[in-house]
């Protein structure tokens, strides 16, 4: 008898695979399963759900695609509740952002919510080695003779380090997802590496507040910086759209 026998009810209606998937996910959220816990073999799960192997296989395939379970074949095989993989989730979320065509404004608004709170937390939790790393990343932003994309990557690395110093895994994962969109967006909107570094003074202010462990000041400095960048970037985006429209009409 599998451990899951006492958790799930049988399924006898249409869309059996969907119902099985829902039951497994509901049980996971209810705390009835933990990462690494064995769910059952295919044969055991057919007994648990009182159905054939076809919907079980379909359900397990969906659960595996969602990252809920891992499947091992052969002797001693079966389905096991997966370990968490935030990076995998971040990549999947970034793809979904692209597929639903989130706007630049939506990206900036999400960024403000994530990074302002992250700066506040980072000021409370940052270690001395992390402060040194953050300063080194800030210094790299001002290095000469770098291309536009490299400049943007360095700025994002500075922001990423702040979010990671917050220790907030949800914020870190969301920031990683946003980075895919931010890198391409910023690279397209920045007119030159010099322009991408024009906000160095405000980045310096953010660093100083975090290094001083001033959480309120870090929050405020980050908010001012991001609101300013949001305004300038959206203005630049409008300029590019207007230029494209003029070119199309000429």
Coordinates of N, CA and C in Angstrom, one line a residue:
X1 N 0.8 -1.2 0.0 CA 0.0 0.0 0.0 C 0.9 1.3 0.0
X2 N 0.6 2.2 -0.9 CA 1.4 3.4 -1.0 C 1.0 4.4 0.0
X3 N 1.9 5.3 0.4 CA 1.6 6.3 1.4 C 0.5 7.2 0.9
X4 N 0.3 7.3 -0.4 CA -0.7 8.2 -0.9 C -2.2 7.6 -0.8
X5 N -2.3 6.3 -0.5 CA -3.6 5.7 -0.4 C -4.6 6.4 0.5
X6 N -4.1 6.9 1.6 CA -5.0 7.6 2.6 C -5.2 9.0 2.3
X7 N -4.6 9.6 1.3 CA -4.7 11.0 1.0 C -5.7 11.3 -0.1
X8 N -5.7 10.4 -1.1 CA -6.6 10.7 -2.3 C -7.9 9.9 -2.3
X9 N -8.9 10.4 -3.0 CA -10.1 9.7 -3.2 C -10.1 9.2 -4.6
X10 N -10.9 8.2 -4.9 CA -11.0 7.6 -6.3 C -11.6 8.6 -7.3
X11 N -11.2 8.5 -8.5 CA -11.7 9.4 -9.6 C -12.4 8.5 -10.6
X12 N -13.7 8.9 -10.9 CA -14.4 8.0 -11.9 C -15.2 8.9 -12.9
X13 N -14.8 10.1 -13.0 CA -15.5 11.0 -14.0 C -14.6 11.3 -15.2
X14 N -15.1 12.1 -16.1 CA -14.3 12.5 -17.3 C -13.1 13.3 -16.8
X15 N -12.1 13.4 -17.7 CA -10.9 14.1 -17.5 C -10.2 13.6 -16.2
X16 N -10.0 12.3 -16.2 CA -9.4 11.7 -15.0 C -8.1 12.2 -14.7
X17 N -7.3 12.4 -15.8 CA -5.9 12.9 -15.6 C -5.9 14.2 -14.9
X18 N -6.8 15.1 -15.3 CA -6.9 16.5 -14.7 C -7.3 16.4 -13.3
X19 N -8.2 15.5 -12.9 CA -8.6 15.4 -11.5 C -7.5 14.8 -10.7
X20 N -6.7 13.9 -11.2 CA -5.6 13.3 -10.5 C -4.5 14.4 -10.2
X21 N -4.2 15.2 -11.3 CA -3.3 16.3 -11.1 C -3.8 17.3 -10.0
X22 N -5.0 17.6 -10.0 CA -5.6 18.5 -9.0 C -5.5 18.0 -7.6
X23 N -5.8 16.7 -7.5 CA -5.7 16.1 -6.2 C -4.3 16.1 -5.6
X24 N -3.3 15.8 -6.5 CA -1.9 15.7 -6.0 C -1.5 17.1 -5.6
X25 N -1.8 18.1 -6.4 CA -1.4 19.5 -6.1 C -2.1 20.0 -4.9
X26 N -3.4 19.7 -4.7 CA -4.1 20.1 -3.5 C -3.5 19.5 -2.3
X27 N -3.1 18.2 -2.4 CA -2.5 17.5 -1.2 C -1.2 18.1 -0.9
X28 N -0.4 18.5 -1.9 CA 0.9 19.1 -1.7 C 0.7 20.4 -0.9
X29 N -0.2 21.3 -1.4 CA -0.5 22.5 -0.7 C -1.0 22.4 0.7
X30 N -1.7 21.2 0.9 CA -2.3 21.0 2.3 C -1.2 20.4 3.2
X31 N 0.0 20.2 2.7 CA 1.1 19.8 3.6 C 1.1 18.3 3.8
X32 N 0.4 17.5 2.9 CA 0.3 16.1 3.1 C 1.5 15.4 2.4
X33 N 2.3 16.1 1.6 CA 3.5 15.6 1.0 C 4.6 16.6 1.2
X34 N 5.8 16.0 1.2 CA 7.0 16.9 1.3 C 7.9 16.6 0.2
X35 N 8.8 17.5 -0.2 CA 9.8 17.3 -1.2 C 10.6 16.0 -1.0
X36 N 10.7 15.1 -2.0 CA 11.5 13.9 -1.8 C 10.6 12.7 -1.4
X37 N 9.4 13.0 -1.0 CA 8.5 11.9 -0.6 C 8.0 11.0 -1.7
X38 N 8.0 9.7 -1.6 CA 7.6 8.8 -2.6 C 6.1 8.9 -2.8
X39 N 5.6 9.1 -4.0 CA 4.2 9.1 -4.3 C 3.6 7.8 -4.6
X40 N 4.3 7.0 -5.3 CA 3.9 5.6 -5.6 C 4.3 5.2 -7.0
X41 N 4.3 3.9 -7.2 CA 4.5 3.3 -8.5 C 3.3 3.5 -9.4
X42 N 3.5 3.3 -10.7 CA 2.3 3.4 -11.6 C 1.2 2.4 -11.1
X43 N 1.6 1.2 -10.8 CA 0.6 0.2 -10.4 C -0.1 0.6 -9.1
X44 N 0.7 1.1 -8.1 CA 0.1 1.6 -6.9 C -0.9 2.7 -7.1
X45 N -0.5 3.6 -8.0 CA -1.4 4.8 -8.2 C -2.7 4.4 -8.9
X46 N -2.6 3.4 -9.8 CA -3.9 2.9 -10.4 C -4.8 2.4 -9.3
X47 N -4.3 1.7 -8.3 CA -5.1 1.2 -7.2 C -5.6 2.4 -6.4
X48 N -4.8 3.3 -6.1 CA -5.1 4.5 -5.2 C -6.3 5.2 -5.9
X49 N -6.2 5.5 -7.2 CA -7.2 6.3 -7.8 C -8.3 5.4 -8.5
X50 N -8.1 4.1 -8.4 CA -9.1 3.2 -9.0 C -9.4 3.5 -10.4
X51 N -8.4 3.5 -11.2 CA -8.5 3.8 -12.6 C -7.4 3.0 -13.4
X52 N -7.4 3.2 -14.7 CA -6.4 2.5 -15.5 C -5.1 3.2 -15.5
X53 N -4.1 2.6 -16.2 CA -2.8 3.2 -16.3 C -2.7 4.4 -17.2
X54 N -3.6 4.4 -18.1 CA -3.6 5.5 -19.1 C -3.7 6.9 -18.5
X55 N -4.8 7.2 -17.7 CA -4.9 8.5 -17.1 C -3.8 8.7 -16.0
X56 N -3.3 7.6 -15.4 CA -2.2 7.8 -14.4 C -0.9 8.3 -15.2
X57 N -0.6 7.7 -16.3 CA 0.6 8.1 -17.1 C 0.4 9.5 -17.5
X58 N -0.8 9.9 -18.0 CA -1.0 11.2 -18.5 C -0.9 12.2 -17.3
X59 N -1.4 11.9 -16.2 CA -1.3 12.8 -15.0 C 0.1 12.9 -14.6
X60 N 0.8 11.9 -14.5 CA 2.2 11.9 -14.1 C 3.1 12.8 -15.1
X61 N 2.8 12.6 -16.4 CA 3.5 13.4 -17.3 C 3.2 14.9 -17.1
X62 N 2.0 15.3 -16.8 CA 1.7 16.7 -16.6 C 2.3 17.2 -15.3
X63 N 2.3 16.3 -14.3 CA 2.9 16.7 -13.0 C 4.4 16.9 -13.1
X64 N 5.0 16.0 -13.9 CA 6.4 16.1 -14.2 C 6.8 17.4 -14.9
X65 N 5.9 17.8 -15.9 CA 6.1 19.0 -16.7 C 6.0 20.2 -15.8
X66 N 5.1 20.1 -14.8 CA 4.9 21.3 -13.9 C 6.0 21.4 -12.8
X67 N 6.8 20.3 -12.8 CA 7.9 20.3 -11.8 C 7.4 19.8 -10.4
X68 N 6.3 19.2 -10.4 CA 5.7 18.7 -9.1 C 6.3 17.4 -8.7
X69 N 6.6 16.5 -9.7 CA 7.1 15.2 -9.4 C 8.3 14.9 -10.3
X70 N 9.1 13.9 -9.8 CA 10.2 13.4 -10.7 C 9.8 11.9 -10.9
X71 N 10.1 11.4 -12.1 CA 9.7 10.0 -12.5 C 11.0 9.2 -12.7
X72 N 11.0 8.1 -12.0 CA 12.1 7.1 -12.2 C 11.5 5.8 -12.8
X73 N 12.2 5.4 -13.9 CA 11.7 4.2 -14.5 C 12.5 2.9 -14.1
X74 N 12.0 1.8 -14.4 CA 12.7 0.5 -14.1 C 12.4 0.1 -12.7
X75 N 13.3 -0.9 -12.2 CA 13.1 -1.4 -10.9 C 13.3 -0.3 -9.9
X76 N 12.4 -0.3 -8.9 CA 12.5 0.7 -7.8 C 12.0 2.0 -8.3
X77 N 11.4 2.1 -9.5 CA 10.9 3.3 -10.0 C 9.6 3.8 -9.5
X78 N 9.1 4.9 -10.0 CA 7.9 5.5 -9.5 C 7.9 7.0 -9.5
X79 N 6.9 7.6 -8.9 CA 6.8 9.1 -8.9 C 7.2 9.5 -7.5
X80 N 8.0 10.6 -7.4 CA 8.4 11.2 -6.1 C 8.2 12.7 -6.2
X81 N 7.7 13.2 -5.1 CA 7.5 14.7 -5.0 C 8.9 15.4 -5.2
X82 N 8.9 16.3 -6.2 CA 10.2 16.9 -6.6 C 10.7 17.9 -5.5
X83 N 12.0 18.1 -5.6 CA 12.7 19.1 -4.8 C 12.4 20.5 -5.5
X84 N 12.4 21.5 -4.7 CA 12.2 22.8 -5.3 C 13.3 23.3 -6.2
X85 N 13.0 23.9 -7.3 CA 14.0 24.4 -8.2 C 13.5 25.8 -8.7
X86 N 13.9 26.8 -7.8 CA 13.4 28.2 -8.1 C 13.9 28.7 -9.5
X87 N 15.1 28.4 -9.9 CA 15.7 28.8 -11.2 C 14.8 28.3 -12.3
X88 N 14.4 27.1 -12.2 CA 13.6 26.5 -13.3 C 12.2 27.2 -13.3
X89 N 11.7 27.6 -12.2 CA 10.4 28.3 -12.1 C 10.6 29.7 -12.7
X90 N 11.7 30.3 -12.4 CA 12.0 31.7 -12.9 C 12.1 31.7 -14.4
X91 N 12.7 30.7 -15.0 CA 12.8 30.6 -16.4 C 11.4 30.4 -17.1
X92 N 10.6 29.5 -16.5 CA 9.3 29.3 -17.0 C 8.4 30.5 -16.9
X93 N 8.6 31.2 -15.8 CA 7.8 32.5 -15.6 C 8.2 33.5 -16.6
X94 N 9.5 33.6 -16.9 CA 10.0 34.6 -17.8 C 9.4 34.3 -19.2
X95 N 9.3 33.0 -19.6 CA 8.7 32.6 -20.9 C 7.3 33.0 -20.9
X96 N 6.5 32.8 -19.8 CA 5.1 33.2 -19.8 C 5.0 34.7 -19.9
X97 N 5.8 35.5 -19.3 CA 5.8 36.9 -19.4 C 5.9 37.3 -20.9
X98 N 6.8 36.6 -21.6 CA 6.9 36.9 -23.1 C 5.7 36.5 -23.8
X99 N 5.2 35.3 -23.5 CA 4.0 34.8 -24.3 C 2.8 35.6 -24.1
X100 N 2.6 36.2 -22.9 CA 1.4 37.0 -22.7 C 1.7 38.5 -23.0
X101 N 2.9 38.7 -23.5 CA 3.3 40.1 -24.0 C 3.1 41.2 -22.9
X102 N 3.8 41.0 -21.8 CA 3.7 42.0 -20.8 C 4.3 43.3 -21.3
X103 N 3.8 44.4 -20.9 CA 4.3 45.7 -21.4 C 5.4 46.2 -20.6
X104 N 6.2 47.1 -21.2 CA 7.3 47.7 -20.5 C 6.8 48.4 -19.2
X105 N 5.7 49.0 -19.2 CA 5.1 49.6 -18.0 C 4.9 48.6 -16.9
X106 N 4.3 47.4 -17.3 CA 4.1 46.4 -16.3 C 5.4 45.8 -15.7
X107 N 6.4 45.7 -16.5 CA 7.7 45.2 -16.1 C 8.3 46.2 -15.1
X108 N 8.2 47.5 -15.4 CA 8.8 48.5 -14.5 C 8.0 48.5 -13.1
X109 N 6.7 48.4 -13.2 CA 5.9 48.4 -12.0 C 6.2 47.3 -11.1
X110 N 6.4 46.1 -11.7 CA 6.7 44.9 -10.9 C 8.1 45.1 -10.3
X111 N 9.0 45.6 -11.1 CA 10.4 45.9 -10.6 C 10.4 46.8 -9.4
X112 N 9.6 47.8 -9.4 CA 9.6 48.7 -8.3 C 9.1 48.0 -7.0
X113 N 8.0 47.2 -7.1 CA 7.6 46.5 -6.0 C 8.6 45.5 -5.4
X114 N 9.3 44.8 -6.3 CA 10.3 43.8 -5.9 C 11.5 44.5 -5.3
X115 N 12.1 45.4 -6.0 CA 13.4 45.9 -5.6 C 13.4 46.9 -4.4
X116 N 12.3 47.6 -4.3 CA 12.2 48.6 -3.1 C 12.2 47.8 -1.8
X117 N 11.3 46.7 -1.8 CA 11.3 45.9 -0.6 C 12.6 45.1 -0.4
X118 N 13.2 44.7 -1.5 CA 14.5 44.0 -1.4 C 15.6 44.9 -0.9
X119 N 15.6 46.1 -1.3 CA 16.6 47.1 -0.8 C 16.4 47.3 0.7
X120 N 15.2 47.4 1.2 CA 14.9 47.5 2.6 C 15.4 46.4 3.4
X121 N 15.1 45.2 2.9 CA 15.5 43.9 3.6 C 17.0 43.8 3.5
X122 N 17.6 44.1 2.4 CA 19.1 44.0 2.2 C 19.8 44.8 3.3
X123 N 19.3 46.0 3.5 CA 19.9 46.9 4.5 C 19.9 46.3 5.9
X124 N 18.9 45.5 6.2 CA 18.8 44.8 7.5 C 19.7 43.6 7.6
X125 N 19.9 42.9 6.5 CA 20.5 41.6 6.5 C 21.9 41.5 5.9
X126 N 22.3 42.5 5.1 CA 23.5 42.3 4.3 C 24.7 42.1 5.2
X127 N 25.6 41.3 4.7 CA 26.9 41.0 5.5 C 28.0 41.8 4.9
X128 N 29.1 41.9 5.6 CA 30.3 42.7 5.2 C 30.8 42.2 3.8
X129 N 30.9 40.9 3.7 CA 31.4 40.4 2.3 C 30.4 40.8 1.2
X130 N 29.1 40.8 1.5 CA 28.2 41.2 0.5 C 28.3 42.7 0.2
X131 N 28.6 43.5 1.2 CA 28.8 44.9 0.9 C 30.0 45.1 0.0
X132 N 31.0 44.4 0.3 CA 32.2 44.5 -0.6 C 31.9 44.1 -2.0
X133 N 31.2 43.0 -2.2 CA 30.8 42.5 -3.5 C 29.9 43.6 -4.2
X134 N 29.0 44.2 -3.5 CA 28.1 45.2 -4.1 C 28.9 46.4 -4.5
X135 N 29.9 46.8 -3.7 CA 30.7 47.9 -4.1 C 31.5 47.6 -5.4
X136 N 32.0 46.4 -5.5 CA 32.8 46.0 -6.7 C 31.9 46.0 -7.9
X137 N 30.7 45.6 -7.8 CA 29.7 45.6 -8.9 C 29.4 47.0 -9.3
X138 N 29.3 47.9 -8.3 CA 29.0 49.3 -8.6 C 30.1 49.9 -9.4
X139 N 31.4 49.6 -8.9 CA 32.5 50.2 -9.6 C 32.6 49.7 -11.1
X140 N 32.2 48.5 -11.3 CA 32.3 47.9 -12.7 C 31.3 48.7 -13.6
X141 N 30.2 49.2 -13.1 CA 29.3 50.0 -13.9 C 30.0 51.1 -14.6
X142 N 30.9 51.8 -13.9 CA 31.6 53.0 -14.4 C 32.9 52.7 -15.2
X143 N 33.2 51.4 -15.4 CA 34.4 51.1 -16.2 C 34.2 51.6 -17.7
X144 N 35.2 52.2 -18.3 CA 35.0 52.7 -19.7 C 35.1 51.6 -20.7
X145 N 34.8 51.9 -21.9 CA 35.0 51.1 -23.1 C 34.3 49.7 -23.0
X146 N 33.0 49.8 -22.6 CA 32.2 48.6 -22.6 C 31.0 48.9 -23.5
X147 N 30.5 47.8 -24.1 CA 29.4 48.0 -25.0 C 28.0 48.2 -24.3
X148 N 27.0 48.5 -25.1 CA 25.7 48.8 -24.5 C 25.2 47.6 -23.7
X149 N 25.2 46.4 -24.3 CA 24.6 45.2 -23.6 C 25.4 44.9 -22.3
X150 N 26.8 45.0 -22.4 CA 27.6 44.7 -21.3 C 27.3 45.7 -20.1
X151 N 27.1 46.9 -20.5 CA 26.8 48.0 -19.5 C 25.5 47.6 -18.8
X152 N 24.5 47.3 -19.6 CA 23.2 46.9 -19.0 C 23.3 45.7 -18.1
X153 N 24.1 44.7 -18.5 CA 24.3 43.5 -17.7 C 24.9 43.8 -16.4
X154 N 25.9 44.8 -16.4 CA 26.5 45.1 -15.1 C 25.6 45.9 -14.2
X155 N 24.8 46.7 -14.7 CA 23.8 47.4 -13.9 C 22.8 46.4 -13.3
X156 N 22.3 45.5 -14.1 CA 21.4 44.4 -13.6 C 22.1 43.5 -12.6
X157 N 23.4 43.3 -12.7 CA 24.1 42.5 -11.7 C 24.1 43.2 -10.4
X158 N 24.3 44.5 -10.4 CA 24.3 45.3 -9.2 C 22.9 45.2 -8.5
X159 N 21.8 45.3 -9.3 CA 20.5 45.2 -8.7 C 20.2 43.8 -8.2
X160 N 20.7 42.8 -9.0 CA 20.5 41.4 -8.6 C 21.1 41.1 -7.2
X161 N 22.3 41.7 -7.1 CA 23.0 41.4 -5.8 C 22.3 42.0 -4.6
X162 N 21.6 43.1 -4.8 CA 20.8 43.7 -3.8 C 19.6 42.8 -3.4
X163 N 19.0 42.3 -4.4 CA 17.8 41.4 -4.2 C 18.3 40.1 -3.5
X164 N 19.4 39.6 -3.9 CA 19.9 38.4 -3.3 C 20.3 38.6 -1.8
X165 N 20.8 39.8 -1.6 CA 21.2 40.1 -0.2 C 20.0 40.3 0.7
X166 N 18.8 40.4 0.1 CA 17.6 40.5 1.0 C 17.3 39.2 1.6
X167 N 17.8 38.1 1.0 CA 17.5 36.7 1.5 C 16.1 36.3 1.3
X168 N 15.3 37.1 0.6 CA 13.8 36.8 0.4 C 13.7 35.9 -0.9
X169 N 13.5 34.6 -0.8 CA 13.5 33.7 -1.9 C 12.4 34.1 -3.0
X170 N 11.3 34.5 -2.5 CA 10.2 34.9 -3.5 C 10.7 36.1 -4.3
X171 N 11.3 37.1 -3.7 CA 11.7 38.3 -4.4 C 12.9 37.9 -5.3
X172 N 13.8 37.0 -4.9 CA 14.9 36.6 -5.7 C 14.4 35.9 -7.0
X173 N 13.5 35.0 -6.8 CA 13.0 34.2 -7.9 C 12.2 35.1 -8.9
X174 N 11.4 36.0 -8.4 CA 10.7 37.0 -9.3 C 11.7 37.9 -10.0
X175 N 12.7 38.3 -9.3 CA 13.7 39.2 -10.0 C 14.4 38.4 -11.1
X176 N 14.8 37.2 -10.9 CA 15.4 36.4 -11.9 C 14.5 36.2 -13.1
X177 N 13.2 36.1 -12.9 CA 12.3 36.0 -14.0 C 12.2 37.3 -14.8
X178 N 12.2 38.4 -14.1 CA 12.1 39.7 -14.7 C 13.4 40.0 -15.5
X179 N 14.5 39.5 -15.1 CA 15.8 39.9 -15.7 C 15.8 39.5 -17.2
X180 N 15.2 38.5 -17.6 CA 15.2 38.1 -19.0 C 14.5 39.2 -19.8
X181 N 13.4 39.7 -19.3 CA 12.8 40.8 -20.0 C 13.5 42.1 -19.9
X182 N 14.1 42.4 -18.7 CA 14.8 43.6 -18.4 C 16.0 43.8 -19.3
X183 N 16.8 42.7 -19.5 CA 18.0 42.8 -20.2 C 17.7 43.2 -21.7
X184 N 16.8 42.6 -22.3 CA 16.5 42.9 -23.7 C 15.8 44.3 -23.8
X185 N 15.0 44.6 -22.8 CA 14.3 45.9 -22.9 C 15.3 47.0 -22.7
X186 N 16.1 46.9 -21.7 CA 17.1 48.0 -21.4 C 18.1 48.1 -22.5
X187 N 18.5 47.0 -23.1 CA 19.5 47.1 -24.2 C 18.9 47.8 -25.4
X188 N 17.6 47.6 -25.6 CA 16.9 48.3 -26.7 C 16.7 49.7 -26.5
X189 N 16.5 50.1 -25.2 CA 16.1 51.5 -24.9 C 17.3 52.4 -24.6
X190 N 18.4 51.8 -24.2 CA 19.5 52.7 -23.8 C 20.2 53.2 -25.1
X191 N 20.3 54.5 -25.2 CA 20.9 55.0 -26.4 C 22.4 54.8 -26.5
X192 N 23.1 54.7 -25.4 CA 24.5 54.4 -25.3 C 24.9 53.9 -24.0
X193 N 26.1 53.3 -23.8 CA 26.6 52.9 -22.5 C 26.7 54.1 -21.5
X194 N 27.0 55.3 -22.1 CA 27.1 56.4 -21.2 C 25.7 56.7 -20.6
X195 N 24.6 56.6 -21.4 CA 23.3 56.9 -20.9 C 22.9 55.8 -19.9
X196 N 23.3 54.6 -20.1 CA 23.0 53.5 -19.1 C 23.7 53.7 -17.8
X197 N 24.7 54.5 -17.8 CA 25.4 54.8 -16.5 C 25.1 56.1 -15.9
X198 N 24.2 56.8 -16.6 CA 23.9 58.2 -16.1 C 23.3 58.2 -14.7
X199 N 22.7 57.1 -14.3 CA 22.1 57.1 -13.0 C 23.1 56.6 -11.9
X200 N 24.4 56.6 -12.2 CA 25.4 56.1 -11.3 C 25.3 56.8 -9.9
X201 N 25.0 58.1 -9.9 CA 24.9 58.8 -8.6 C 23.8 58.2 -7.8
X202 N 22.7 57.9 -8.4 CA 21.6 57.4 -7.6 C 21.9 55.9 -7.2
X203 N 22.6 55.2 -8.0 CA 23.1 53.8 -7.6 C 24.0 53.9 -6.4
X204 N 24.9 54.9 -6.4 CA 25.8 55.2 -5.3 C 25.0 55.5 -4.1
X205 N 24.0 56.3 -4.2 CA 23.1 56.6 -3.0 C 22.5 55.3 -2.4
X206 N 22.0 54.5 -3.3 CA 21.4 53.2 -2.9 C 22.4 52.4 -2.1
X207 N 23.6 52.3 -2.7 CA 24.7 51.5 -2.1 C 25.0 52.1 -0.7
X208 N 25.1 53.4 -0.6 CA 25.5 54.0 0.7 C 24.4 53.7 1.8
X209 N 23.2 53.8 1.4 CA 22.1 53.5 2.4 C 22.1 52.1 2.8
X210 N 22.3 51.2 1.9 CA 22.4 49.7 2.3 C 23.6 49.4 3.1
X211 N 24.7 50.0 2.7 CA 26.0 49.8 3.5 C 25.9 50.3 4.9
X212 N 25.1 51.4 5.0 CA 24.9 52.0 6.4 C 23.8 51.3 7.2
X213 N 23.2 50.3 6.5 CA 22.1 49.5 7.1 C 21.0 50.4 7.5
X214 N 20.7 51.3 6.6 CA 19.5 52.2 6.8 C 18.4 51.7 5.9
X215 N 17.5 50.9 6.4 CA 16.5 50.2 5.6 C 15.5 51.2 5.0
X216 N 15.1 52.2 5.8 CA 14.1 53.2 5.3 C 14.8 54.0 4.2
X217 N 16.0 54.4 4.4 CA 16.8 55.2 3.4 C 17.0 54.4 2.2
X218 N 17.3 53.1 2.3 CA 17.5 52.2 1.1 C 16.3 52.1 0.3
X219 N 15.1 51.9 1.0 CA 13.8 51.8 0.3 C 13.6 53.1 -0.5
X220 N 13.7 54.2 0.2 CA 13.5 55.5 -0.5 C 14.4 55.8 -1.7
X221 N 15.7 55.5 -1.5 CA 16.7 55.7 -2.5 C 16.4 54.8 -3.7
X222 N 16.0 53.6 -3.5 CA 15.7 52.7 -4.6 C 14.4 53.1 -5.3
X223 N 13.4 53.5 -4.6 CA 12.2 54.0 -5.2 C 12.4 55.2 -6.1
X224 N 13.2 56.2 -5.6 CA 13.4 57.4 -6.4 C 14.2 57.0 -7.7
X225 N 15.2 56.1 -7.5 CA 16.0 55.7 -8.7 C 15.1 55.0 -9.7
X226 N 14.3 54.0 -9.3 CA 13.5 53.2 -10.2 C 12.4 54.1 -10.8
X227 N 11.8 55.0 -10.1 CA 10.7 55.8 -10.7 C 11.3 56.8 -11.7
X228 N 12.5 57.2 -11.5 CA 13.2 58.1 -12.5 C 13.6 57.3 -13.7
X229 N 14.1 56.0 -13.5 CA 14.4 55.2 -14.7 C 13.1 54.8 -15.4
X230 N 12.1 54.5 -14.7 CA 10.8 54.2 -15.4 C 10.3 55.3 -16.3
X231 N 10.4 56.5 -15.8 CA 10.0 57.7 -16.5 C 10.8 57.9 -17.8
X232 N 12.2 57.8 -17.6 CA 13.1 58.0 -18.8 C 13.0 56.9 -19.8
X233 N 12.8 55.7 -19.3 CA 12.7 54.5 -20.2 C 11.4 54.6 -21.0
X234 N 10.3 54.9 -20.4 CA 9.0 54.9 -21.1 C 9.0 56.1 -22.1
X235 N 9.7 57.2 -21.7 CA 9.8 58.3 -22.7 C 10.6 57.9 -23.9
X236 N 11.7 57.2 -23.6 CA 12.5 56.7 -24.7 C 11.8 55.7 -25.6
X237 N 10.9 54.8 -25.0 CA 10.1 53.9 -25.7 C 9.2 54.6 -26.6
X238 N 8.5 55.7 -26.1 CA 7.6 56.5 -26.9 C 8.3 57.1 -28.1
X239 N 9.5 57.6 -27.9 CA 10.3 58.2 -28.9 C 10.6 57.2 -30.1
X240 N 11.0 56.0 -29.7 CA 11.3 55.0 -30.7 C 10.0 54.6 -31.5
X241 N 8.9 54.5 -30.8 CA 7.6 54.2 -31.5 C 7.2 55.3 -32.4
X242 N 7.4 56.5 -32.0 CA 7.1 57.7 -32.9 C 8.0 57.7 -34.1
X243 N 9.3 57.4 -33.9 CA 10.2 57.4 -35.0 C 9.9 56.3 -36.0
X244 N 9.5 55.1 -35.5 CA 9.1 54.0 -36.4 C 7.8 54.3 -37.2
X245 N 6.9 55.1 -36.5 CA 5.6 55.5 -37.2 C 5.9 56.5 -38.3
X246 N 6.8 57.4 -38.0 CA 7.2 58.4 -39.0 C 7.9 57.8 -40.2
X247 N 8.7 56.8 -39.9 CA 9.4 56.1 -41.0 C 8.5 55.3 -41.9
X248 N 7.4 54.7 -41.2 CA 6.5 53.9 -42.0 C 5.6 54.8 -42.9
X249 N 5.4 56.1 -42.4 CA 4.5 57.0 -43.2 C 5.2 57.7 -44.3
X250 N 6.6 57.8 -44.2 CA 7.3 58.5 -45.2 C 7.6 57.7 -46.4

